[in-house]
Short mmCIF file of C-alpha atoms and ligand atoms in Angstrom, two decimals:
data_model
loop_
_atom_site.label_atom_id
_atom_site.label_comp_id
_atom_site.label_asym_id
_atom_site.label_seq_id
_atom_site.Cartn_x
_atom_site.Cartn_y
_atom_site.Cartn_z
CA UNK M 1 24.58 2.70 2.81
CA UNK M 2 25.08 5.78 1.21
CA UNK M 3 22.38 7.33 -1.38
CA UNK M 4 24.61 10.64 -2.07
CA UNK M 5 27.92 11.58 -0.63
CA UNK M 6 26.41 13.60 1.68
CA UNK M 7 23.09 11.58 2.45
CA UNK M 8 23.45 8.20 4.15
CA UNK M 9 20.80 5.80 4.35
CA UNK M 10 20.93 5.34 8.12
CA UNK M 11 17.07 2.50 8.30
CA UNK M 12 17.24 -0.76 9.51
CA UNK M 13 15.55 -4.12 8.30
CA UNK M 14 13.36 -5.72 10.03
CA UNK M 15 13.22 -9.60 9.32
CA UNK M 16 11.41 -11.06 12.86
CA UNK M 17 8.24 -9.59 12.09
CA UNK M 18 5.09 -11.95 11.87
CA UNK M 19 2.82 -9.09 10.40
CA UNK M 20 3.37 -5.49 9.39
CA UNK M 21 0.05 -2.89 10.51
CA UNK M 22 -1.18 -6.68 12.76
CA UNK M 23 -2.18 -7.95 10.03
CA UNK M 24 -0.11 -8.72 6.34
CA UNK M 25 2.10 -11.67 6.29
CA UNK M 26 6.19 -10.80 5.94
CA UNK M 27 7.88 -13.56 4.70
CA UNK M 28 10.71 -11.10 2.27
CA UNK M 29 10.55 -8.58 6.16
CA UNK M 30 10.65 -4.71 5.88
CA UNK M 31 12.34 -2.37 6.24
CA UNK M 32 11.90 1.01 7.81
CA UNK M 33 14.10 3.80 6.05
CA UNK M 34 15.82 6.43 7.24
CA UNK M 35 17.87 9.26 5.83
CA UNK M 36 20.97 11.82 7.30
CA UNK M 37 21.88 14.97 4.61
CA UNK M 38 25.55 16.12 6.49
CA UNK M 39 26.22 19.29 5.56
CA UNK M 40 26.92 22.34 7.43
CA UNK M 41 23.94 21.86 9.26
CA UNK M 42 22.89 18.26 9.76
CA UNK M 43 19.22 16.21 9.64
CA UNK M 44 17.65 13.50 10.16
CA UNK M 45 15.02 12.66 7.30
CA UNK M 46 12.63 10.63 10.17
CA UNK M 47 13.02 8.08 12.69
CA UNK M 48 12.81 4.26 12.34
CA UNK M 49 10.12 1.36 14.50
CA UNK M 50 10.45 0.81 17.69
CA UNK M 51 11.39 -3.15 16.54
CA UNK M 52 14.83 -1.31 15.17
CA UNK M 53 15.58 1.53 17.58
CA UNK M 54 18.75 0.08 18.81
CA UNK M 55 20.20 -0.07 15.20
CA UNK M 56 18.60 2.64 13.98
CA UNK M 57 20.52 4.90 16.71
CA UNK M 58 23.91 3.10 16.55
CA UNK M 59 23.80 3.67 11.93
CA UNK M 60 23.28 7.25 12.73
CA UNK M 61 25.72 7.79 15.53
CA UNK M 62 28.06 5.69 13.14
CA UNK M 63 27.56 8.68 10.63
CA UNK M 64 27.59 11.77 12.20
CA UNK M 65 30.49 10.25 13.22
CA UNK M 66 30.73 12.80 16.81
CA UNK M 67 29.22 15.83 14.92
CA UNK M 68 25.41 16.97 16.73
CA UNK M 69 22.05 16.65 14.50
CA UNK M 70 20.06 20.03 13.97
CA UNK M 71 17.14 18.68 12.93
CA UNK M 72 14.96 15.89 12.66
CA UNK M 73 12.52 16.47 9.72
CA UNK M 74 9.03 14.20 10.57
CA UNK M 75 7.49 13.21 7.00
CA UNK M 76 5.06 10.86 8.53
CA UNK M 77 4.00 10.03 12.02
CA UNK M 78 2.37 6.14 12.15
CA UNK M 79 4.91 4.36 14.23
CA UNK M 80 6.86 2.22 11.49
CA UNK M 81 8.94 5.53 11.32
CA UNK M 82 8.34 7.83 14.95
CA UNK M 83 8.68 5.01 16.83
CA UNK M 84 12.24 6.15 17.64
CA UNK M 85 11.86 10.12 17.64
CA UNK M 86 11.44 9.94 21.50
CA UNK M 87 14.85 8.12 21.62
CA UNK M 88 15.95 10.23 19.78
CA UNK M 89 15.06 13.74 21.42
CA UNK M 90 16.53 12.56 24.71
CA UNK M 91 19.54 11.25 23.56
CA UNK M 92 20.28 14.43 21.40
CA UNK M 93 18.60 17.93 23.46
CA UNK M 94 19.77 20.48 21.65
CA UNK M 95 17.82 18.71 18.34
CA UNK M 96 14.53 20.48 16.55
CA UNK M 97 12.05 19.15 15.21
CA UNK M 98 10.58 19.54 11.55
CA UNK M 99 7.16 18.47 10.30
CA UNK M 100 4.51 19.98 9.11
CA UNK M 101 2.21 21.43 11.11
CA UNK M 102 -0.96 18.97 11.05
CA UNK M 103 2.01 16.87 13.14
CA UNK M 104 3.26 18.89 15.35
CA UNK M 105 -0.44 18.99 16.59
CA UNK M 106 -0.27 15.62 16.32
CA UNK M 107 3.31 14.65 17.78
CA UNK M 108 2.17 14.78 21.71
CA UNK M 109 -0.26 12.19 21.55
CA UNK M 110 2.82 10.34 20.51
CA UNK M 111 5.66 11.89 22.70
CA UNK M 112 6.16 14.37 25.26
CA UNK M 113 8.61 16.96 23.38
CA UNK M 114 9.06 20.42 24.43
CA UNK M 115 7.15 22.36 21.68
CA UNK M 116 9.45 24.50 21.60
CA UNK M 117 11.52 22.69 19.86
CA UNK M 118 9.36 21.51 17.40
CA UNK M 119 8.41 23.67 13.98
CA UNK M 120 5.38 23.00 11.87
CA UNK M 121 5.85 24.05 8.38
CA UNK M 122 3.35 25.11 5.80
CA UNK M 123 3.42 24.25 1.77
CA UNK M 124 6.58 25.55 0.52
CA UNK M 125 8.41 26.18 3.16
CA UNK M 126 11.91 26.04 3.11
CA UNK M 127 15.25 24.68 5.48
CA UNK M 128 18.81 25.31 4.49
CA UNK M 129 21.32 23.36 5.69
CA UNK M 130 24.28 25.20 3.79
CA UNK M 131 24.94 23.47 0.66
CA UNK M 132 21.35 21.61 0.45
CA UNK M 133 17.82 23.23 0.77
CA UNK M 134 14.85 20.96 2.19
CA UNK M 135 11.53 22.25 0.92
CA UNK M 136 8.49 20.62 2.09
CA UNK M 137 5.07 19.80 0.52
CA UNK M 138 2.40 19.01 1.48
CA UNK M 139 1.02 15.08 0.85
CA UNK M 140 -2.22 14.51 3.11
CA UNK M 141 -3.61 11.48 2.93
CA UNK M 142 -1.12 9.65 1.22
CA UNK M 143 -1.50 8.16 4.28
CA UNK M 144 -2.45 9.41 6.96
CA UNK M 145 -3.49 13.14 6.89
CA UNK M 146 -0.17 15.42 8.56
CA UNK M 147 2.23 13.49 5.61
CA UNK M 148 4.35 15.84 3.89
CA UNK M 149 7.29 15.02 1.35
CA UNK M 150 10.98 16.90 1.75
CA UNK M 151 12.12 17.78 -1.23
CA UNK M 152 15.97 18.32 -1.39
CA UNK M 153 17.24 20.73 -3.94
CA UNK M 154 20.91 20.59 -4.44
CA UNK M 155 21.22 17.20 -4.98
CA UNK M 156 17.45 17.26 -6.89
CA UNK M 157 16.06 14.12 -3.74
CA UNK M 158 12.38 13.15 -2.78
CA UNK M 159 12.26 11.95 0.24
CA UNK M 160 8.38 10.73 0.09
CA UNK M 161 7.45 9.68 2.66
CA UNK M 162 5.22 6.09 2.77
CA UNK M 163 4.88 7.07 -1.23
CA UNK M 164 7.04 4.72 -3.33
CA UNK M 165 7.58 2.29 -1.05
CA UNK M 166 7.18 -1.20 -0.78
CA UNK M 167 7.21 -4.86 0.96
CA UNK M 168 10.53 -6.75 2.01
CA UNK M 169 14.01 -5.84 3.89
CA UNK M 170 16.46 -4.52 2.20
CA UNK M 171 18.73 -6.84 2.44
CA UNK M 172 16.47 -9.34 0.82
CA UNK M 173 17.14 -7.40 -2.50
CA UNK M 174 13.97 -8.11 -3.47
CA UNK M 175 12.74 -6.04 -6.29
CA UNK M 176 11.07 -3.17 -6.07
CA UNK M 177 8.16 -3.79 -8.62
CA UNK M 178 7.63 -7.72 -7.23
CA UNK M 179 6.00 -6.07 -3.67
CA UNK M 180 5.62 -2.64 -4.40
CA UNK M 181 1.65 -3.03 -5.87
CA UNK M 182 0.65 -5.01 -2.56
CA UNK M 183 2.05 -2.43 -0.14
CA UNK M 184 0.48 0.10 -2.75
CA UNK M 185 -2.64 -1.30 -2.82
CA UNK M 186 -3.65 -2.45 0.40
CA UNK M 187 -1.45 1.08 2.48
CA UNK M 188 -2.25 3.37 0.24
CA UNK M 189 -4.71 1.96 -1.76
CA UNK M 190 -7.74 3.51 -0.61
CA UNK M 191 -6.17 7.98 -0.90
CA UNK M 192 -5.97 7.52 -5.16
CA UNK M 193 -7.29 11.43 -5.14
CA UNK M 194 -4.62 12.18 -2.72
CA UNK M 195 -1.75 10.33 -4.58
CA UNK M 196 -2.65 12.42 -7.72
CA UNK M 197 -3.01 15.55 -6.15
CA UNK M 198 0.97 14.94 -4.60
CA UNK M 199 2.04 13.07 -7.89
CA UNK M 200 1.03 16.62 -9.78
CA UNK M 201 3.55 18.46 -7.58
CA UNK M 202 5.97 16.15 -8.47
CA UNK M 203 5.62 16.47 -12.04
CA UNK M 204 6.63 20.12 -11.02
CA UNK M 205 10.45 18.86 -9.79
CA UNK M 206 13.09 17.62 -11.14
CA UNK M 207 13.37 14.58 -9.09
CA UNK M 208 16.12 12.63 -9.64
CA UNK M 209 16.57 10.23 -6.93
CA UNK M 210 12.83 8.92 -4.49
CA UNK M 211 13.82 8.02 -1.34
CA UNK M 212 10.95 5.83 0.27
CA UNK M 213 10.62 5.40 4.13
CA UNK M 214 10.31 1.41 3.18
CA UNK M 215 12.28 -0.82 0.81
CA UNK M 216 15.23 0.36 -2.45
CA UNK M 217 15.66 4.04 -2.68
CA UNK M 218 14.29 4.67 -6.80
CA UNK M 219 17.44 5.81 -8.83
CA UNK M 220 18.05 6.06 -13.12
CA UNK M 221 14.37 5.98 -14.82
CA UNK M 222 12.04 7.12 -12.24
CA UNK M 223 9.30 7.05 -14.96
CA UNK M 224 7.62 3.46 -14.60
CA UNK M 225 7.44 4.23 -10.86
CA UNK M 226 5.57 7.06 -11.53
CA UNK M 227 3.45 5.84 -14.27
CA UNK M 228 2.62 2.65 -12.32
CA UNK M 229 1.63 4.78 -9.01
CA UNK M 230 -0.36 7.57 -11.08
CA UNK M 231 -2.37 3.85 -12.29
CA UNK M 232 -2.50 2.58 -9.14
CA UNK M 233 -3.94 5.65 -7.58
CA UNK M 234 -6.68 6.35 -10.26
CA UNK M 235 -8.25 3.01 -9.94
CA UNK M 236 -7.41 1.55 -13.19
CA UNK M 237 -6.80 -2.14 -14.09
CA UNK M 238 -3.37 -2.75 -15.16
CA UNK M 239 -4.71 -6.19 -16.68
CA UNK M 240 -7.58 -6.85 -19.35
CA UNK M 241 -8.03 -10.23 -18.42
CA UNK M 242 -10.77 -11.80 -15.06
CA UNK M 243 -10.09 -12.45 -11.82
CA UNK M 244 -11.66 -15.70 -10.42
CA UNK M 245 -12.73 -15.21 -6.68
CA UNK M 246 -14.26 -18.62 -5.27
CA UNK M 247 -14.31 -18.77 -1.37
CA UNK M 248 -15.70 -22.69 -1.29
CA UNK M 249 -17.49 -24.50 1.79
CA UNK M 250 -16.44 -28.40 0.64
CA UNK M 251 -15.10 -28.11 -2.97
CA UNK M 252 -18.74 -27.88 -4.63
CA UNK M 253 -18.04 -24.07 -5.16
CA UNK M 254 -14.75 -24.17 -6.21
CA UNK M 255 -15.15 -26.96 -8.46
CA UNK M 256 -17.93 -24.60 -10.81
CA UNK M 257 -15.68 -21.51 -10.36
CA UNK M 258 -12.53 -23.45 -12.06
CA UNK M 259 -13.90 -24.52 -14.36
CA UNK M 260 -15.50 -21.38 -15.52
CA UNK M 261 -12.02 -19.93 -15.23
CA UNK M 262 -11.37 -23.14 -17.74
CA UNK M 263 -14.69 -22.07 -19.88
CA UNK M 264 -12.38 -17.88 -19.95
CA UNK M 265 -9.40 -19.25 -20.88
CA UNK M 266 -10.74 -21.79 -23.31
CA UNK M 267 -12.76 -18.26 -25.52
CA UNK M 268 -8.96 -17.04 -25.31
CA UNK M 269 -9.43 -14.97 -21.85
CA UNK M 270 -5.86 -14.45 -19.35
CA UNK M 271 -7.64 -15.53 -16.44
CA UNK M 272 -6.50 -15.49 -12.98
CA UNK M 273 -8.51 -17.78 -10.00
CA UNK M 274 -7.75 -17.02 -6.72
CA UNK M 275 -9.29 -19.21 -3.11
CA UNK M 276 -9.58 -16.80 -0.75
CA UNK M 277 -10.15 -19.32 2.15
CA UNK M 278 -6.70 -20.70 0.89
CA UNK M 279 -5.16 -16.85 -0.25
CA UNK M 280 -4.81 -13.21 2.29
CA UNK M 281 -7.12 -11.24 2.39
CA UNK M 282 -4.30 -8.52 0.86
CA UNK M 283 -3.22 -11.01 -2.20
CA UNK M 284 -6.97 -10.86 -3.42
CA UNK M 285 -7.51 -6.97 -2.88
CA UNK M 286 -4.07 -6.84 -5.11
CA UNK M 287 -5.31 -8.57 -6.94
CA UNK M 288 -8.92 -7.10 -7.79
CA UNK M 289 -7.17 -4.42 -8.63
CA UNK M 290 -5.03 -5.46 -11.38
CA UNK M 291 -7.64 -7.26 -13.13
CA UNK M 292 -10.27 -5.54 -15.45
CA UNK M 293 -13.32 -8.19 -14.36
CA UNK M 294 -13.48 -9.80 -11.41
CA UNK M 295 -15.59 -13.59 -11.02
CA UNK M 296 -16.96 -14.02 -7.32
CA UNK M 297 -18.00 -17.42 -6.82
CA UNK M 298 -19.47 -18.07 -3.12
CA UNK M 299 -21.34 -20.26 -0.71
CA UNK M 300 -24.16 -19.11 0.81
CA UNK M 301 -22.41 -19.66 4.84
CA UNK M 302 -25.26 -19.18 8.44
CA UNK M 303 -28.08 -17.69 5.95
CA UNK M 304 -24.98 -15.10 4.72
CA UNK M 305 -22.11 -14.93 2.66
CA UNK M 306 -18.93 -16.92 4.01
CA UNK M 307 -17.22 -15.15 5.76
CA UNK M 308 -13.56 -15.23 2.93
CA UNK M 309 -15.96 -13.93 1.01
CA UNK M 310 -17.41 -11.08 3.34
CA UNK M 311 -13.69 -9.72 4.77
CA UNK M 312 -12.99 -9.94 0.82
CA UNK M 313 -16.00 -7.22 -0.12
CA UNK M 314 -15.53 -5.34 3.28
CA UNK M 315 -11.62 -4.39 2.89
CA UNK M 316 -12.23 -3.63 -1.47
CA UNK M 317 -15.31 -1.11 0.19
CA UNK M 318 -12.94 0.29 2.74
CA UNK M 319 -10.11 0.63 0.16
CA UNK M 320 -12.73 2.82 -2.11
CA UNK M 321 -12.61 0.26 -4.60
CA UNK M 322 -14.65 0.80 -8.08
CA UNK M 323 -14.66 1.30 -11.87
CA UNK M 324 -14.57 -2.83 -12.55
CA UNK M 325 -17.22 -5.02 -13.80
CA UNK M 326 -18.84 -8.19 -12.03
CA UNK M 327 -20.01 -11.27 -12.49
CA UNK M 328 -21.56 -13.24 -9.91
CA UNK M 329 -21.98 -17.45 -8.88
CA UNK M 330 -24.02 -18.12 -5.61
CA UNK M 331 -24.21 -21.60 -4.08
CA UNK M 332 -26.50 -22.66 -1.42
CA UNK M 333 -28.32 -26.24 -0.97
CA UNK M 334 -32.02 -24.95 0.55
CA UNK M 335 -31.29 -21.10 0.26
CA UNK M 336 -29.31 -19.27 -1.62
CA UNK M 337 -28.39 -15.87 -0.77
CA UNK M 338 -24.79 -15.04 -1.43
CA UNK M 339 -25.28 -13.32 -4.44
CA UNK M 340 -27.79 -10.47 -3.06
CA UNK M 341 -25.51 -9.77 -0.17
CA UNK M 342 -22.51 -9.49 -2.96
CA UNK M 343 -24.26 -7.24 -5.20
CA UNK M 344 -24.72 -5.41 -1.92
CA UNK M 345 -21.80 -4.63 -1.19
CA UNK M 346 -21.29 -3.61 -4.57
CA UNK M 347 -23.46 -1.41 -4.74
CA UNK M 348 -22.23 0.44 -2.08
CA UNK M 349 -19.11 1.02 -4.56
CA UNK M 350 -18.44 3.74 -7.16
CA UNK M 351 -18.02 2.51 -10.85
CA UNK M 352 -18.78 -0.82 -10.16
CA UNK M 353 -20.78 -2.57 -13.32
CA UNK M 354 -22.44 -6.35 -12.64
CA UNK M 355 -23.50 -8.47 -15.05
CA UNK M 356 -27.45 -9.09 -15.26
CA UNK M 357 -27.06 -13.06 -15.46
CA UNK M 358 -26.60 -13.90 -11.52
CA UNK M 359 -25.44 -18.23 -11.49
CA UNK M 360 -27.44 -19.62 -8.48
CA UNK M 361 -25.98 -23.54 -8.32
CA UNK M 362 -27.95 -26.00 -5.96
CA UNK M 363 -24.47 -27.95 -4.21
CA UNK M 364 -23.29 -28.55 -7.29
CA UNK M 365 -23.02 -27.46 -10.84
CA UNK M 366 -25.09 -29.48 -12.52
CA UNK M 367 -25.69 -29.93 -16.70
CA UNK M 368 -28.89 -28.19 -16.03
CA UNK M 369 -26.60 -25.13 -14.97
CA UNK M 370 -24.99 -24.70 -18.23
CA UNK M 371 -26.84 -21.86 -20.07
CA UNK M 372 -26.28 -19.64 -17.37
CA UNK M 373 -23.00 -19.71 -16.81
CA UNK M 374 -22.55 -19.59 -20.76
CA UNK M 375 -24.61 -16.87 -20.52
CA UNK M 376 -22.47 -15.07 -18.17
CA UNK M 377 -19.94 -15.75 -20.24
CA UNK M 378 -20.35 -14.34 -23.18
CA UNK M 379 -21.99 -11.15 -20.44
CA UNK M 380 -18.70 -10.60 -18.91
CA UNK M 381 -16.40 -10.83 -22.44
CA UNK M 382 -18.86 -8.58 -23.59
FE1 FEO E 401 5.10 3.72 6.14
FE2 FEO E 401 2.18 4.89 7.10
O1 FEO E 401 3.72 4.46 7.63
#
């Protein structure tokens, strides 16, 4: 696959992986992207997960057509991209590695490669391949601390590391829009400030093509992709609407939550409901980032939150979730404490508003609970 006449895609699809990072279900698979720039000198842009080593090395050899690669540029050291560095360094003993100075310090944790083969670059450094010139820009915490992105000046291509990546094997033709928010918000979502800093640098470059480390190469009008990244990384919601997340043991909390969702809809709200005991937590995290208001309904369990709700709130906290309005509904047959526990999590997050009205139901929603639900509805809409 070619990106341009002189830049070739040599990445691999992984359609058999069950859980990416041992936590995200991959129904559509994932791609580990890698590229080769052919010029007087040849640069390979990142490697792939070791699950794809053999296929990747075959792709690289095919593109090289017997030539020797001069450089490996490592934009990101996470094993889904660095897994084959050792094999490449062994196969091509003369190849030199270019990476950030931070990555140079971290590389010995991953591979035993003679230090003389590794150059740690700094912000703005360049590497000439002939007609192509690579320029390096640091992007710390656009997922890991050692990350950099590489801009190829002559063809205006940005090799963007995890940035602008998405889930989905390339052969499955998953549209970027379909999985990109799920990918971004779960993988990079915590690092909004770092992404904002990178977007500012990118704005100074004339970019025609973005080559990420996962998912399709992006060309044409890049504005929609950049606008999405700007939105997500600034923790602004995508939709004006209410997400109702519920965690129910025997169905009573679920019934109460779904009825409240119907009441919100009847009041004219765009509403999405999500069963935390049935949906993967990464779906719930994505949806929470998308909506501007969220209602959490949880049963009390073992004197604490039901685990599915605890899990969501744990994930939101570690993702640096912020800037939203919440309503709380709790259930407990004898000692409801779920709202107190949910509040503790939410209060640890930044710029979170919690409605004063907390609805407490005892086992099931009863007519006597109606005024509290009505008060919550009014407040979440207010
Ligand atoms: Fe795709 Fe942070 O690695």
